[in-house]
XYZ file of C-alpha atoms in Angstrom:
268
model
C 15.667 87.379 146.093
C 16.368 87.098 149.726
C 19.223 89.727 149.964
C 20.248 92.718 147.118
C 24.132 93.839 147.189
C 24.216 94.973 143.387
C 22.902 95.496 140.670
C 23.678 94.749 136.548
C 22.667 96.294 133.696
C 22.549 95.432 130.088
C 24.257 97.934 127.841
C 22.412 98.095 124.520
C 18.836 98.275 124.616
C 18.676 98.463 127.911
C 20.659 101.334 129.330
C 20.926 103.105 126.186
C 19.061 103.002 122.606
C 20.406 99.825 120.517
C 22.495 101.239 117.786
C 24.237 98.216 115.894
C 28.107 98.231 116.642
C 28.084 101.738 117.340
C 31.362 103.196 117.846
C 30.769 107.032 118.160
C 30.312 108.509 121.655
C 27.822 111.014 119.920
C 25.501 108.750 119.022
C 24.976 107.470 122.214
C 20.761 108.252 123.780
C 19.606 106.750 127.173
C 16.707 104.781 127.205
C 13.612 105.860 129.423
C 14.139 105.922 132.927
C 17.487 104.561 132.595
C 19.356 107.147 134.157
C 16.877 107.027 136.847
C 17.061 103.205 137.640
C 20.988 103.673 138.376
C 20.507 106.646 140.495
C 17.503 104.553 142.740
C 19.898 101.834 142.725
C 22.882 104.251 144.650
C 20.526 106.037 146.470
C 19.946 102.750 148.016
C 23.535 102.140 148.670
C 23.778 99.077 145.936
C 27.097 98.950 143.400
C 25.997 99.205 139.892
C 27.772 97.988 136.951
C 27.018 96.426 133.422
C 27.735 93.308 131.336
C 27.354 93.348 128.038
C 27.791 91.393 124.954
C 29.833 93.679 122.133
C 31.098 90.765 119.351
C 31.369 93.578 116.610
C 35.214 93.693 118.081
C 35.267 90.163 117.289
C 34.033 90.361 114.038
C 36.635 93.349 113.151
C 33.758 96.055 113.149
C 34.987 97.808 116.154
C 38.431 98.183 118.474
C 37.868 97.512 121.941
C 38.919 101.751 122.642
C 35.688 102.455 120.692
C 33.479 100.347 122.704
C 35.307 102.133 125.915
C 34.600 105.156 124.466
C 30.895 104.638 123.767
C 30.728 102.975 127.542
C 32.571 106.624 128.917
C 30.116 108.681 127.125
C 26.875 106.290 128.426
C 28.288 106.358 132.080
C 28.574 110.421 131.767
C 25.133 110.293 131.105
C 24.054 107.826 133.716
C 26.025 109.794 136.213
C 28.954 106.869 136.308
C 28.369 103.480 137.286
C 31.200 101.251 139.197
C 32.059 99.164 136.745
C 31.547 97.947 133.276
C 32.121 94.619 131.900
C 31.904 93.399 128.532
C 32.743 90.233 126.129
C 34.520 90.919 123.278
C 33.856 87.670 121.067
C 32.041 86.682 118.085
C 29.281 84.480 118.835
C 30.881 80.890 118.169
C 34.099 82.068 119.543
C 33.096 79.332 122.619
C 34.501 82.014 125.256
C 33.041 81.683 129.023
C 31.902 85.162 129.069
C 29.473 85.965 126.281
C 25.942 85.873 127.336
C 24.019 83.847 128.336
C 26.697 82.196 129.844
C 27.424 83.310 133.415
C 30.939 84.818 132.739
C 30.277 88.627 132.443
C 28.026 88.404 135.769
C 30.759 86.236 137.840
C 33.055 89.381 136.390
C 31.547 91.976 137.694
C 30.261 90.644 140.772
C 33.898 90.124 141.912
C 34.744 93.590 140.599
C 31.882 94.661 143.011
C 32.837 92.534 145.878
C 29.624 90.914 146.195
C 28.093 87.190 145.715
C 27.005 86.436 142.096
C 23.712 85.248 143.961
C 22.840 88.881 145.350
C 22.836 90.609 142.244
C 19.978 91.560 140.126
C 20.405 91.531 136.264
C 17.957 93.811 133.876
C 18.832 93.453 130.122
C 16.071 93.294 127.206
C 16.403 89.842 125.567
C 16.649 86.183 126.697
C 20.156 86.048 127.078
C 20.351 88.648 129.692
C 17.885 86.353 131.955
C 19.674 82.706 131.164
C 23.039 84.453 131.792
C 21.384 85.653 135.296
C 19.865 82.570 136.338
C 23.283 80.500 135.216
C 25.436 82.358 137.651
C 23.081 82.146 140.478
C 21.158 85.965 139.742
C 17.809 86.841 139.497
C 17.442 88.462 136.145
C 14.283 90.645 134.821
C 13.255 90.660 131.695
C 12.467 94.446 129.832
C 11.071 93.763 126.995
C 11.501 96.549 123.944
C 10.434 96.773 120.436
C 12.996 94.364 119.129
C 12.669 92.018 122.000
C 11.379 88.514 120.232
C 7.683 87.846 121.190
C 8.556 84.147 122.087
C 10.951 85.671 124.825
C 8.460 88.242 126.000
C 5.703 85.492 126.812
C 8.811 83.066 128.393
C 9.383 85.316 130.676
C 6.086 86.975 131.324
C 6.247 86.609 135.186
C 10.623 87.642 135.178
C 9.889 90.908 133.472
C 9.015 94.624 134.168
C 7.940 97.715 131.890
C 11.703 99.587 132.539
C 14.900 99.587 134.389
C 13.182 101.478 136.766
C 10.571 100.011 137.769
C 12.738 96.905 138.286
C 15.340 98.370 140.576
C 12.014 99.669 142.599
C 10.712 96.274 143.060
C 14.182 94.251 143.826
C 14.779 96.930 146.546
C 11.345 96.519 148.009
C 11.264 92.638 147.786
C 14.614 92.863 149.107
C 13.028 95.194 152.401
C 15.461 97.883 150.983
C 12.007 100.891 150.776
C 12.744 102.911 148.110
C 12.357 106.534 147.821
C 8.620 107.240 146.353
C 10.452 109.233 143.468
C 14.057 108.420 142.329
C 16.576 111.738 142.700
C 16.472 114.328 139.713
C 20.586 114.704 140.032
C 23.418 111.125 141.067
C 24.115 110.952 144.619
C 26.964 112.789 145.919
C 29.980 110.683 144.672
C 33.400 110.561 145.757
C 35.951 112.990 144.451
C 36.233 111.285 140.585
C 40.072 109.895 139.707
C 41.617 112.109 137.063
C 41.372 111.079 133.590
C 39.211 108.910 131.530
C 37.421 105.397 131.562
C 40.257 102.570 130.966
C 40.429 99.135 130.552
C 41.953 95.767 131.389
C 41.812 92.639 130.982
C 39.659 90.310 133.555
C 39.734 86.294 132.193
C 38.436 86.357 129.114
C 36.098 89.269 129.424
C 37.179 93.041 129.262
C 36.939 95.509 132.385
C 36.198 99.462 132.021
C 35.549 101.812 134.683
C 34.879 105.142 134.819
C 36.041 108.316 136.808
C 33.119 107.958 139.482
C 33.369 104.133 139.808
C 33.531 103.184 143.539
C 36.124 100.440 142.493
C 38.544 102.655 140.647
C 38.788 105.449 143.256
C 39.299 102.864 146.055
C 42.042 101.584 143.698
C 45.481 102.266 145.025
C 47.301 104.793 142.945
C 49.519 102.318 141.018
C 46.403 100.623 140.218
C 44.407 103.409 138.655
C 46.099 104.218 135.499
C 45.768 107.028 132.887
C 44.893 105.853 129.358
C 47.415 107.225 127.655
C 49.419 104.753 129.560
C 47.823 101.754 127.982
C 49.476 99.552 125.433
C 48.060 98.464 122.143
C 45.273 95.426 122.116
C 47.843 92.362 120.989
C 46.124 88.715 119.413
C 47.650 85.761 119.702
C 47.786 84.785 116.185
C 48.249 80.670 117.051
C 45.120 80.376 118.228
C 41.778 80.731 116.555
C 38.238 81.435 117.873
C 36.055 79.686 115.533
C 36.415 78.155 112.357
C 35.531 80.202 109.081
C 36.874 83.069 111.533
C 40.049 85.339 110.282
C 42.737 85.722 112.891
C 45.690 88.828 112.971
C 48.010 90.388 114.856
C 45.851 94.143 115.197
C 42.566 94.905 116.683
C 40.771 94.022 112.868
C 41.001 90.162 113.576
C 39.030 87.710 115.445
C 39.278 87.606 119.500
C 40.223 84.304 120.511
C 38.786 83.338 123.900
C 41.904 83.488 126.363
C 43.957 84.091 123.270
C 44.612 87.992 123.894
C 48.197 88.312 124.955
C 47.884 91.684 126.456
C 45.297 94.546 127.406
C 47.022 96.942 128.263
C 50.049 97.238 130.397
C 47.859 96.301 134.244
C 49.205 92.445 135.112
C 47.093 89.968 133.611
């Protein structure tokens, strides 16, 4: 990696412990040396964000407010990232933006204003790195406990003990020294927009950003809306994801890719 302008995060498993289409806020732990690996990142001046693959709303298990809310509560934590970018399919749903296709990265690399190219990508399974590596990024590999052995030895030499440790050696490859100890406390941020994390749609993916993201406080006013202003998640019930896969006009049915009518109230 000749030059590093971001950097992406998986969610689960990676930025915070993997609990299986969790939707409560209070159940949400960090992962060692997460927090730390986004703060090196800003302390170097990079945009951080994170793409992530969350099918349980496309299975019915979970609305896409309760994945925002989990993603609020895990960027409190982290000390806010800039933005965070998610897929909200089942896995045959054939959508452009589930992992390990390139679709979340391109996402939130635009959000970011930066090359899909410059950005490094640090998620725990195989997916993360294929998704990477299709959209031009150099992904890591950080392997956990339920991180398959096959994909641990595939990607012996694209892989590094924690998030941490990662960020550190991008930045130096990348002539960007780090600090020789990531700061305790986030950066000084700017002044955080009122309110809570919302959402929008972006393509076929979903956008949420927080009240420190860089992106939503450069926003112009009209742009940065409350959530309370946000309507309902709408399907379009003519078109199906997947066959075997129920469809429905509320947030219980299947997701089909480019078949969500509305997020929100922002333009699509």
């Amino acid at each position: 990696m000749n030059r590093l302008s971001a950097v992406l995060f998986d969610r689960d498993g990676t930025l915070v412990v993997d609990v299986p289409y969790n939707g409560d806020p209070d159940r949400v732990r960090l992962m060692p040396c997460a927090a730390a690996a986004v703060a090196l990142a800003r302390s170097a001046g990079l945009p951080t964000g994170v793409v992530s693959n969350q099918s349980a709303i496309g299975r019915g298990l979970l609305t896409v407010d309760q994945v925002v809310r989990v993603n609020e509560r895990a960027d409190e934590l982290l000390g806010g990232l800039d933005t965070w970018v998610f897929c909200p399919h089942g896995p045959d749903a054939g959508c452009a933006c589930r992992k390990p296709r390139p679709g979340l990265i391109r996402t939130a690399a635009a959000r970011l204003g930066v090359p899909p190219a410059e950005c490094l990508v640090i998620g725990d399974i195989a997916a993360d790195v294929l998704a990477a590596r299709a959209a031009g990024a150099r992904g890591v590999l950080v392997p956990n406990t339920a991180t398959a052995p096959a994909e641990v030895e595939r990607f012996a030499t694209e892989s590094a003990p924690d998030p941490l440790t990662a960020v550190r050696a991008a930045l130096t490859e990348a002539g960007l020294v780090p600090p020789r100890r990531p700061p305790h406390t986030p950066p000084a941020r700017t002044a955080p927009a009122a309110g809570g994390m919302w959402w929008s749609r972006e393509g076929s993916a979903v956008v949420s950003e927080g009240r420190w993201s860089s992106v939503r406080n450069a926003a112009s006013p009209a742009g940065t809306r409350p959530p309370s202003d946000r309507a309902p998640l709408v399907f379009d019930t003519r078109r199906s994801s997947a066959p075997g896969e129920t469809t429905g006009s509320s947030v219980s049915g299947a997701v089909p890719p480019g078949g969500v009518r509305a997020f929100g109230r922002w333009p699509a």
